[in-house]
Amino acid sequence: MHFKRKDLLGIQELRAEEIEFILDTSASFKEINHRSIKKVPTLRGKTVIHVFYEPSTRTRMSFDIAAKRLSADTYSITTSASSMVKGETFLDTIKNLEAMKPDVFVIRHSASGAPHRIASRTSAAVINAGDGMHEHPSQALLDMLTIRDHKGHLDGLTVAILGDIAHSRVARSNIWGLTKMGARVIGCGPPTLIPAELETMGVSVSHRVDEVIPKADVLMVLRLQHERMSQGLLPSLREYAKWFGLNDRRMRKAKKDVLIMHPGPINRGVELSPEVADGPYSVILDQVTNGVAVRMAILYLLGQVERQEPAMSVTEARLSV
Ligand code: ASP
């Protein structure tokens, strides 16, 4: 199969065979991350710009490590260190960066759809590294790779997504991906954190975590995303931990080979107790390790696509003769 997309903006638009292809390509990149010299020349001479207008630890580091292991040159701007603080618009910033001829933009933004708007205005590949509450495609791909590594397949599995689904781009991307790959998804959380559209996305809904736990092959736990919450959605963190937090007592009802996943950052003692986060079922750090291989695969696949260069200016045309 040839991957023909210019950009990776979301999982919603990918076909199951494309997801499978990215996962297979990621699996083949894993080995490089275990070598003593972790570098291959695949993207030598390519320029990757990370544009992160929201905080990030794992995603930004992981994309940067992935690009550098493929020998790309990488640069990074964040809100506080960019001209946005001087009043420049996001689009103007991108147009100026575009004029420096990058090959890839990796974009995180608090507005849903921001990377999509940029993708249609640049010949560079655009990778969505998280847009508002909308999608986080590389996270869902690394989650699916981690499940596939441990279970051997995705189809037929029951994956329960627990917690703040309403504000979670991780949940949305995983729901699109997992259902396309034949898994059954259950969404579980307090009614205020379960969006109405969930059932139309092929997800069954429950508000009782103790009933969901024994059915799940995978428990994907989410952080309460206070930064996107309006007031009054939860009585208190203590109440939330009591009714929805995963702890040792609740885990007694789980399948013996269940996987506990979390995209990070974890709020220890709220959605996950420390014993569960660090316990035998947890594959949370495997997710992080797989993140590098998945992002190498994404950068590699988008790097192979022939780009339509914008028409040359007269000066450029003269210089090229
Ligand atoms: N790191 C993930 C994201 O950026 C999940 C989270 O922040 O809770 O969406």
Coordinates of C-alpha atoms and ligand atoms in Angstrom, one line a residue:
M1 CA 0.0 0.0 0.0
H2 CA 1.1 3.6 -0.7
F3 CA 0.3 6.3 1.8
K4 CA -0.8 9.2 -0.3
R5 CA -2.0 11.8 2.2
K6 CA -0.2 15.2 2.4
D7 CA -1.2 15.7 6.1
L8 CA -2.2 13.7 9.2
L9 CA -5.1 15.7 10.7
G10 CA -7.3 13.1 12.3
I11 CA -8.2 9.5 12.6
Q12 CA -11.8 10.2 11.5
E13 CA -10.7 10.5 7.9
L14 CA -8.4 7.4 7.8
R15 CA -9.5 4.1 6.4
A16 CA -8.9 0.9 8.5
E17 CA -6.2 -0.2 6.0
E18 CA -4.4 3.1 6.4
I19 CA -4.4 2.7 10.2
E20 CA -3.1 -0.8 9.9
F21 CA -0.4 0.4 7.5
I22 CA 0.8 3.1 9.9
L23 CA 0.8 0.6 12.8
D24 CA 2.9 -1.9 10.7
T25 CA 5.3 0.9 9.6
S26 CA 5.6 2.0 13.3
A27 CA 6.4 -1.6 14.4
S28 CA 9.2 -1.6 11.8
F29 CA 10.7 1.6 13.3
K30 CA 10.8 0.3 16.9
E31 CA 14.1 -1.5 16.4
I32 CA 16.0 1.8 15.7
N33 CA 15.1 3.0 19.2
H34 CA 16.9 0.1 20.8
R35 CA 20.2 0.6 18.9
S36 CA 23.2 2.2 20.5
I37 CA 23.3 4.7 17.7
K38 CA 19.7 5.8 17.2
K39 CA 19.9 7.6 13.9
V40 CA 19.0 6.8 10.3
P41 CA 19.4 9.1 7.3
T42 CA 15.8 8.8 6.1
L43 CA 14.8 12.5 6.5
R44 CA 18.2 14.1 6.0
G45 CA 17.9 17.6 4.6
K46 CA 14.2 17.9 5.7
T47 CA 13.0 20.6 8.0
V48 CA 10.4 20.0 10.7
I49 CA 8.9 22.9 12.7
H50 CA 7.0 22.2 15.9
V51 CA 4.4 24.8 16.6
F52 CA 3.0 24.2 20.1
Y53 CA 0.5 26.8 21.3
E54 CA -0.6 24.6 24.2
P55 CA 1.6 22.8 26.9
S56 CA 3.1 19.4 26.1
T57 CA 5.7 17.1 27.5
R58 CA 5.3 13.8 25.8
T59 CA 4.0 14.7 22.4
R60 CA 6.5 17.5 21.7
M61 CA 9.5 15.6 23.0
S62 CA 8.4 12.5 21.2
F63 CA 7.9 14.2 17.8
D64 CA 11.3 15.9 18.2
I65 CA 13.1 12.8 19.1
A66 CA 11.4 10.9 16.2
A67 CA 12.4 13.6 13.7
K68 CA 16.0 13.8 15.0
R69 CA 16.3 10.0 14.9
L70 CA 15.3 10.2 11.2
S71 CA 18.0 12.9 10.7
A72 CA 15.6 15.8 10.0
D73 CA 16.5 19.3 11.2
T74 CA 14.0 20.4 13.9
Y75 CA 12.9 23.8 15.2
S76 CA 10.3 24.7 17.8
I77 CA 8.2 27.7 18.7
T78 CA 5.8 28.0 21.7
T79 CA 3.3 30.7 22.5
S80 CA 5.3 32.5 25.1
A81 CA 8.4 32.7 22.9
S82 CA 6.7 33.7 19.6
S83 CA 5.5 37.0 18.2
M84 CA 1.9 36.0 19.2
V85 CA 2.7 37.8 22.5
K86 CA 3.3 40.9 20.2
G87 CA -0.2 40.5 18.6
E88 CA 0.7 38.5 15.5
T89 CA -2.1 36.2 14.3
F90 CA -1.6 32.4 14.2
L91 CA -2.0 32.5 10.4
D92 CA 0.5 35.3 9.9
T93 CA 3.0 33.4 12.1
I94 CA 2.5 30.3 10.0
K95 CA 2.8 32.2 6.7
N96 CA 6.2 33.6 7.8
L97 CA 7.4 30.2 8.9
E98 CA 6.2 28.8 5.6
A99 CA 8.3 31.4 3.8
M100 CA 11.4 29.6 5.3
K101 CA 10.4 26.5 3.4
P102 CA 9.9 23.8 6.0
D103 CA 8.8 20.3 4.9
V104 CA 6.6 19.5 8.0
F105 CA 4.6 21.5 10.5
V106 CA 3.7 19.6 13.8
I107 CA 0.9 21.7 15.2
R108 CA -0.8 21.8 18.6
H109 CA -3.4 24.4 19.2
S110 CA -6.3 25.0 21.6
A111 CA -8.7 25.7 18.8
S112 CA -10.3 22.7 17.2
G113 CA -9.6 22.7 13.4
A114 CA -6.5 25.0 13.6
P115 CA -4.2 22.5 11.9
H116 CA -6.8 21.8 9.2
R117 CA -6.9 25.5 8.3
I118 CA -3.1 25.7 8.1
A119 CA -3.0 22.4 6.0
S120 CA -5.0 24.0 3.2
R121 CA -2.6 27.0 3.0
T122 CA 0.8 25.4 3.0
S123 CA 2.6 22.9 0.8
A124 CA 4.3 21.5 3.9
A125 CA 2.9 18.4 5.5
V126 CA 0.8 19.2 8.6
I127 CA 0.6 16.9 11.5
N128 CA -2.1 17.5 14.1
A129 CA -0.5 17.1 17.5
G130 CA -3.8 17.9 19.3
D131 CA -6.4 20.5 18.4
G132 CA -8.7 21.6 21.2
M133 CA -11.2 18.9 22.1
H134 CA -11.2 17.5 18.6
E135 CA -8.5 15.0 17.7
H136 CA -5.0 13.8 18.7
P137 CA -4.3 11.2 16.0
S138 CA -0.7 10.3 16.9
Q139 CA -1.9 9.5 20.5
A140 CA -4.6 7.1 19.2
L141 CA -2.1 5.4 16.9
L142 CA 0.4 4.8 19.7
D143 CA -2.4 3.6 21.9
M144 CA -3.6 1.1 19.2
L145 CA 0.0 0.0 18.6
T146 CA 0.4 -0.7 22.4
I147 CA -2.8 -2.6 22.5
R148 CA -1.9 -4.6 19.5
D149 CA 1.6 -5.4 20.9
H150 CA 0.0 -6.8 24.1
K151 CA -3.1 -8.5 22.7
G152 CA -1.9 -9.4 19.2
H153 CA -5.0 -7.8 17.6
L154 CA -7.6 -5.0 18.0
D155 CA -10.7 -6.6 16.5
G156 CA -13.1 -8.2 19.0
L157 CA -11.5 -6.5 22.1
T158 CA -13.6 -4.5 24.5
V159 CA -12.0 -1.1 25.3
A160 CA -13.5 1.0 28.1
I161 CA -12.6 4.7 28.0
L162 CA -13.1 6.1 31.5
G163 CA -13.5 9.7 32.7
D164 CA -13.6 13.0 31.0
I165 CA -14.6 12.0 27.5
A166 CA -16.4 15.3 26.8
H167 CA -13.2 17.3 26.8
S168 CA -10.8 14.6 25.4
R169 CA -9.3 14.7 21.9
V170 CA -7.6 11.5 22.9
A171 CA -10.9 9.8 23.4
R172 CA -12.3 11.1 20.1
S173 CA -9.3 9.9 18.1
N174 CA -9.3 6.5 19.8
I175 CA -13.0 6.0 19.3
W176 CA -12.7 6.6 15.6
G177 CA -9.7 4.3 15.4
L178 CA -10.8 1.5 17.6
T179 CA -14.2 1.2 16.1
K180 CA -12.8 1.1 12.6
M181 CA -10.4 -1.6 13.7
G182 CA -13.3 -3.8 15.0
A183 CA -13.0 -3.2 18.7
R184 CA -16.0 -2.5 20.9
V185 CA -15.8 0.7 22.9
I186 CA -17.6 1.5 26.1
G187 CA -17.5 5.1 27.4
C188 CA -17.9 5.5 31.1
G189 CA -18.0 8.6 33.3
P190 CA -20.3 11.0 35.1
P191 CA -23.2 12.1 32.9
T192 CA -21.7 15.7 32.8
L193 CA -18.5 14.4 31.2
I194 CA -20.1 12.1 28.6
P195 CA -20.9 13.9 25.3
A196 CA -24.3 13.3 23.7
E197 CA -22.8 12.3 20.4
L198 CA -21.0 9.2 21.8
E199 CA -23.7 6.7 20.9
T200 CA -23.8 8.0 17.3
M201 CA -20.0 7.2 17.1
G202 CA -20.8 3.5 17.9
V203 CA -19.9 3.7 21.6
S204 CA -22.0 2.2 24.3
V205 CA -22.4 4.4 27.4
S206 CA -22.3 3.5 31.1
H207 CA -22.1 5.6 34.2
R208 CA -21.1 2.7 36.5
V209 CA -17.4 2.0 36.5
D210 CA -17.8 -1.1 38.6
E211 CA -20.0 -2.7 36.0
V212 CA -17.7 -1.8 33.2
I213 CA -14.4 -3.0 34.7
P214 CA -15.1 -6.8 34.5
K215 CA -16.0 -6.5 30.8
A216 CA -12.9 -4.7 29.6
D217 CA -9.8 -6.0 27.9
V218 CA -8.4 -2.5 28.1
L219 CA -9.2 0.3 30.5
M220 CA -8.2 3.6 29.0
V221 CA -8.2 6.2 31.7
L222 CA -8.4 9.9 31.0
R223 CA -7.4 13.0 32.9
L224 CA -10.0 15.5 34.1
Q225 CA -9.3 18.4 31.7
H226 CA -9.9 21.3 34.0
E227 CA -8.4 23.8 31.4
R228 CA -11.4 23.0 29.1
M229 CA -14.1 22.7 31.7
S230 CA -16.7 25.2 32.6
Q231 CA -17.7 25.4 36.2
G232 CA -19.9 22.9 38.0
L233 CA -19.4 19.7 36.1
L234 CA -18.1 17.8 39.1
P235 CA -19.0 18.0 42.8
S236 CA -15.4 17.7 43.9
L237 CA -12.2 15.8 43.0
R238 CA -12.7 13.6 46.1
E239 CA -16.1 12.6 44.9
Y240 CA -14.8 11.9 41.5
A241 CA -12.0 9.7 42.8
K242 CA -14.5 7.8 45.0
W243 CA -17.0 7.1 42.2
F244 CA -14.8 6.8 39.1
G245 CA -11.1 6.5 40.2
L246 CA -9.3 3.2 39.5
N247 CA -7.8 1.8 42.6
D248 CA -6.7 -1.7 43.9
R249 CA -10.1 -2.5 45.3
R250 CA -11.9 -1.8 42.0
M251 CA -9.2 -3.7 40.0
R252 CA -10.0 -6.9 41.9
K253 CA -13.0 -7.3 39.5
A254 CA -10.9 -6.8 36.4
K255 CA -9.8 -9.5 33.9
K256 CA -6.5 -11.0 34.8
D257 CA -4.9 -9.8 31.6
V258 CA -6.5 -6.3 31.4
L259 CA -4.3 -3.4 30.2
I260 CA -4.4 -0.1 32.0
M261 CA -3.6 2.9 29.8
H262 CA -3.4 6.6 30.3
P263 CA -2.3 9.2 27.7
G264 CA -0.6 11.4 30.5
P265 CA -0.3 13.6 32.3
I266 CA -1.7 11.5 35.2
N267 CA -3.4 13.2 38.2
R268 CA -2.4 10.6 40.7
G269 CA -5.0 9.9 43.3
V270 CA -7.8 11.3 41.2
E271 CA -8.4 9.1 38.1
L272 CA -5.8 6.5 39.0
S273 CA -4.3 5.5 42.3
P274 CA -0.5 5.3 42.4
E275 CA -0.7 1.4 42.9
V276 CA -2.7 1.0 39.8
A277 CA -0.7 3.6 37.7
D278 CA 2.5 1.7 38.6
G279 CA 1.0 -1.7 39.0
P280 CA 1.3 -4.9 37.0
Y281 CA -1.5 -4.1 34.5
S282 CA -0.2 -0.7 33.6
V283 CA 1.3 -0.3 30.1
I284 CA 1.5 3.5 30.4
L285 CA 5.2 3.7 29.8
D286 CA 5.0 1.3 26.9
Q287 CA 2.6 3.9 25.3
V288 CA 5.3 6.5 25.7
T289 CA 8.0 4.3 24.2
N290 CA 5.7 3.4 21.2
G291 CA 5.0 7.1 20.8
V292 CA 8.5 7.6 19.3
A293 CA 8.1 4.8 16.8
V294 CA 4.7 5.9 15.7
R295 CA 5.8 9.5 15.2
M296 CA 8.8 8.2 13.2
A297 CA 6.4 6.3 11.0
I298 CA 4.1 9.3 10.5
L299 CA 7.0 11.6 9.6
Y300 CA 8.5 9.0 7.3
L301 CA 5.2 8.3 5.5
L302 CA 4.3 12.0 5.0
G303 CA 7.9 12.7 4.0
Q304 CA 7.5 10.2 1.1
V305 CA 4.6 12.1 -0.5
E306 CA 5.4 14.2 -3.5
R307 CA 4.5 17.8 -2.8
Q308 CA 3.0 20.3 -5.1
E309 CA 5.4 23.2 -4.8
P310 CA 3.9 26.7 -5.0
A311 CA 4.8 28.4 -8.4
M312 CA 8.4 29.7 -8.5
S313 CA 8.9 33.4 -8.3
V314 CA 10.9 35.1 -11.1
T315 CA 14.0 35.4 -8.9
E316 CA 13.8 31.7 -7.9
A317 CA 13.4 30.7 -11.5
R318 CA 16.5 32.8 -12.5
L319 CA 18.5 31.3 -9.7
S320 CA 17.6 27.7 -10.7
V321 CA 18.9 28.2 -14.3
Ligands
ASP1 N1 -1.8 14.7 26.7 C1 -3.1 14.5 26.2 C2 -3.6 15.6 25.3 O1 -2.8 16.5 25.0 C3 -4.1 14.1 27.3 C4 -4.2 15.1 28.4 O2 -3.7 16.3 28.3 O3 -4.9 14.8 29.3 O4 -4.7 15.7 24.9

